[in-house]
Amino acid sequence: MTKEQERILGNVERVFLPILKQVFEENLIAVILYGSAVKGMFTKGVSDVNVLIILRDADPAAVVALGGRGKSVLRKNRITPLLLTEKEYLGSADIFPLEYLDILASRKVLHGIDPTPDLKITQSNLRHQVEAQLRGTIGALRSALLASRGK
């Protein structure tokens, strides 16, 4: 882990996590770090710090408060928060199976109780997402070929 990565991850735990606890209080179920920062593949200036924030309910006023209180920490540390209720998180594994498999494979729980093991990811949902992304990419490539006019 580089010094920059240690600094950023330290800021997530020492600065951002206390803001989350203060803004969401008892509504905060879990804060989970995932992605390149956990896998040791973080690249300074390129990678974001992915933070999954799981709430009991998504109170818009509290989300707005987080935006105000956390904006400089989010920007300075390239933190990309994903705010979901526990029900949304556990109920959307059929929509985002690739992303959730990544979270299942490597994550660091910074706060609370991790509901990730309760995710239900099926092969058919995984196949569907991969096929949808593949078809979208093929369509975009064909459009780019058309737009190039043979050049």
PDB file of C-alpha atoms in Angstrom, residues 30-135:
ATOM      1  CA  ALA A  30     -22.990  -0.339   7.758  1.00  0.00           C
ATOM      2  CA  VAL A  31     -20.112   1.405   6.022  1.00  0.00           C
ATOM      3  CA  ILE A  32     -18.152  -0.869   3.704  1.00  0.00           C
ATOM      4  CA  LEU A  33     -15.048  -0.076   1.693  1.00  0.00           C
ATOM      5  CA  TYR A  34     -14.745  -2.002  -1.583  1.00  0.00           C
ATOM      6  CA  GLY A  35     -13.013  -1.869  -4.956  1.00  0.00           C
ATOM      7  CA  SER A  36      -9.415  -1.066  -5.808  1.00  0.00           C
ATOM      8  CA  ALA A  37      -8.633   0.443  -2.403  1.00  0.00           C
ATOM      9  CA  VAL A  38      -9.348  -2.887  -0.712  1.00  0.00           C
ATOM     10  CA  LYS A  39      -7.724  -5.006  -3.410  1.00  0.00           C
ATOM     11  CA  GLY A  40      -4.445  -3.052  -3.279  1.00  0.00           C
ATOM     12  CA  MET A  41      -4.864  -1.888  -6.883  1.00  0.00           C
ATOM     13  CA  PHE A  42      -5.471   1.775  -6.051  1.00  0.00           C
ATOM     14  CA  THR A  43      -3.886   4.211  -8.512  1.00  0.00           C
ATOM     15  CA  LYS A  44      -3.331   7.781  -7.314  1.00  0.00           C
ATOM     16  CA  GLY A  45      -5.232  10.327  -9.390  1.00  0.00           C
ATOM     17  CA  VAL A  46      -7.179   7.620 -11.233  1.00  0.00           C
ATOM     18  CA  SER A  47      -8.897   5.356  -8.722  1.00  0.00           C
ATOM     19  CA  ASP A  48     -11.890   6.326  -6.655  1.00  0.00           C
ATOM     20  CA  VAL A  49     -12.397   5.159  -3.101  1.00  0.00           C
ATOM     21  CA  ASN A  50     -15.648   3.194  -3.213  1.00  0.00           C
ATOM     22  CA  VAL A  51     -17.684   3.347  -0.011  1.00  0.00           C
ATOM     23  CA  LEU A  52     -20.986   1.505   0.364  1.00  0.00           C
ATOM     24  CA  ILE A  53     -23.215   3.198   2.941  1.00  0.00           C
ATOM     25  CA  ILE A  54     -26.166   1.077   4.048  1.00  0.00           C
ATOM     26  CA  LEU A  55     -29.041   2.837   5.789  1.00  0.00           C
ATOM     27  CA  ARG A  56     -32.274   1.764   7.451  1.00  0.00           C
ATOM     28  CA  ASP A  57     -34.122   4.373   5.403  1.00  0.00           C
ATOM     29  CA  ALA A  58     -32.968   7.004   2.919  1.00  0.00           C
ATOM     30  CA  ASP A  59     -33.995  10.265   4.568  1.00  0.00           C
ATOM     31  CA  PRO A  60     -33.454  12.950   1.873  1.00  0.00           C
ATOM     32  CA  ALA A  61     -32.664  15.615   4.481  1.00  0.00           C
ATOM     33  CA  ALA A  62     -29.854  13.485   5.919  1.00  0.00           C
ATOM     34  CA  VAL A  63     -28.473  12.780   2.441  1.00  0.00           C
ATOM     35  CA  VAL A  64     -28.444  16.532   1.728  1.00  0.00           C
ATOM     36  CA  ALA A  65     -26.744  17.111   5.092  1.00  0.00           C
ATOM     37  CA  LEU A  66     -24.045  14.599   4.162  1.00  0.00           C
ATOM     38  CA  GLY A  67     -23.493  16.440   0.893  1.00  0.00           C
ATOM     39  CA  GLY A  68     -22.938  19.680   2.768  1.00  0.00           C
ATOM     40  CA  ARG A  69     -20.819  18.307   5.608  1.00  0.00           C
ATOM     41  CA  GLY A  70     -18.796  15.847   3.552  1.00  0.00           C
ATOM     42  CA  LYS A  71     -18.210  17.635   0.263  1.00  0.00           C
ATOM     43  CA  SER A  72     -14.576  18.602   0.835  1.00  0.00           C
ATOM     44  CA  VAL A  73     -13.614  15.173   2.244  1.00  0.00           C
ATOM     45  CA  LEU A  74     -15.386  13.451  -0.653  1.00  0.00           C
ATOM     46  CA  ARG A  75     -13.649  15.617  -3.258  1.00  0.00           C
ATOM     47  CA  LYS A  76     -10.148  15.670  -1.726  1.00  0.00           C
ATOM     48  CA  ASN A  77     -10.074  11.896  -1.243  1.00  0.00           C
ATOM     49  CA  ARG A  78     -11.927  10.865  -4.408  1.00  0.00           C
ATOM     50  CA  ILE A  79     -14.551   9.085  -2.313  1.00  0.00           C
ATOM     51  CA  THR A  80     -17.456   7.711  -4.343  1.00  0.00           C
ATOM     52  CA  PRO A  81     -20.264   6.893  -1.930  1.00  0.00           C
ATOM     53  CA  LEU A  82     -23.022   4.451  -2.789  1.00  0.00           C
ATOM     54  CA  LEU A  83     -25.983   5.076  -0.469  1.00  0.00           C
ATOM     55  CA  LEU A  84     -28.590   2.329  -0.315  1.00  0.00           C
ATOM     56  CA  THR A  85     -31.118   1.148   2.198  1.00  0.00           C
ATOM     57  CA  GLU A  86     -30.576  -2.403   3.393  1.00  0.00           C
ATOM     58  CA  LYS A  87     -33.732  -3.447   1.533  1.00  0.00           C
ATOM     59  CA  GLU A  88     -32.477  -1.813  -1.703  1.00  0.00           C
ATOM     60  CA  TYR A  89     -29.062  -3.432  -1.330  1.00  0.00           C
ATOM     61  CA  LEU A  90     -30.309  -6.944  -0.691  1.00  0.00           C
ATOM     62  CA  GLY A  91     -33.087  -6.592  -3.266  1.00  0.00           C
ATOM     63  CA  SER A  92     -30.927  -5.399  -6.153  1.00  0.00           C
ATOM     64  CA  ALA A  93     -28.481  -8.295  -6.509  1.00  0.00           C
ATOM     65  CA  ASP A  94     -30.455  -9.343  -9.593  1.00  0.00           C
ATOM     66  CA  ILE A  95     -29.736  -5.966 -11.222  1.00  0.00           C
ATOM     67  CA  PHE A  96     -26.070  -5.490 -10.266  1.00  0.00           C
ATOM     68  CA  PRO A  97     -24.649  -9.017  -9.875  1.00  0.00           C
ATOM     69  CA  LEU A  98     -21.199  -8.158 -11.263  1.00  0.00           C
ATOM     70  CA  GLU A  99     -20.743  -5.232  -8.911  1.00  0.00           C
ATOM     71  CA  TYR A 100     -22.028  -7.190  -5.941  1.00  0.00           C
ATOM     72  CA  LEU A 101     -19.773 -10.174  -6.701  1.00  0.00           C
ATOM     73  CA  ASP A 102     -16.883  -7.704  -6.541  1.00  0.00           C
ATOM     74  CA  ILE A 103     -18.081  -6.495  -3.131  1.00  0.00           C
ATOM     75  CA  LEU A 104     -18.528 -10.105  -1.964  1.00  0.00           C
ATOM     76  CA  ALA A 105     -14.991 -10.976  -3.061  1.00  0.00           C
ATOM     77  CA  SER A 106     -13.202  -8.138  -1.300  1.00  0.00           C
ATOM     78  CA  ARG A 107     -14.502  -5.624   1.174  1.00  0.00           C
ATOM     79  CA  LYS A 108     -13.563  -4.027   4.458  1.00  0.00           C
ATOM     80  CA  VAL A 109     -16.303  -3.276   6.956  1.00  0.00           C
ATOM     81  CA  LEU A 110     -15.549   0.071   8.582  1.00  0.00           C
ATOM     82  CA  HIS A 111     -18.713   0.246  10.670  1.00  0.00           C
ATOM     83  CA  GLY A 112     -21.742  -1.804  11.588  1.00  0.00           C
ATOM     84  CA  ILE A 113     -23.124  -5.159  10.555  1.00  0.00           C
ATOM     85  CA  ASP A 114     -22.369  -6.331   7.012  1.00  0.00           C
ATOM     86  CA  PRO A 115     -25.459  -7.696   5.205  1.00  0.00           C
ATOM     87  CA  THR A 116     -23.378  -8.664   2.134  1.00  0.00           C
ATOM     88  CA  PRO A 117     -23.350 -12.419   2.895  1.00  0.00           C
ATOM     89  CA  ASP A 118     -27.163 -12.339   2.600  1.00  0.00           C
ATOM     90  CA  LEU A 119     -27.012 -11.268  -1.078  1.00  0.00           C
ATOM     91  CA  LYS A 120     -28.638 -13.743  -3.466  1.00  0.00           C
ATOM     92  CA  ILE A 121     -26.729 -13.682  -6.758  1.00  0.00           C
ATOM     93  CA  THR A 122     -27.807 -16.158  -9.431  1.00  0.00           C
ATOM     94  CA  GLN A 123     -26.035 -17.347 -12.567  1.00  0.00           C
ATOM     95  CA  SER A 124     -28.970 -16.245 -14.749  1.00  0.00           C
ATOM     96  CA  ASN A 125     -28.826 -12.677 -13.397  1.00  0.00           C
ATOM     97  CA  LEU A 126     -25.068 -12.618 -13.916  1.00  0.00           C
ATOM     98  CA  ARG A 127     -25.456 -13.877 -17.491  1.00  0.00           C
ATOM     99  CA  HIS A 128     -28.148 -11.300 -18.187  1.00  0.00           C
ATOM    100  CA  GLN A 129     -25.988  -8.366 -16.997  1.00  0.00           C
ATOM    101  CA  VAL A 130     -22.915  -9.557 -18.906  1.00  0.00           C
ATOM    102  CA  GLU A 131     -24.957 -10.071 -22.082  1.00  0.00           C
ATOM    103  CA  ALA A 132     -26.584  -6.635 -21.761  1.00  0.00           C
ATOM    104  CA  GLN A 133     -23.184  -4.961 -21.363  1.00  0.00           C
ATOM    105  CA  LEU A 134     -21.720  -6.954 -24.264  1.00  0.00           C
ATOM    106  CA  ARG A 135     -24.610  -6.079 -26.590  1.00  0.00           C
TER     107      ARG A 135
END
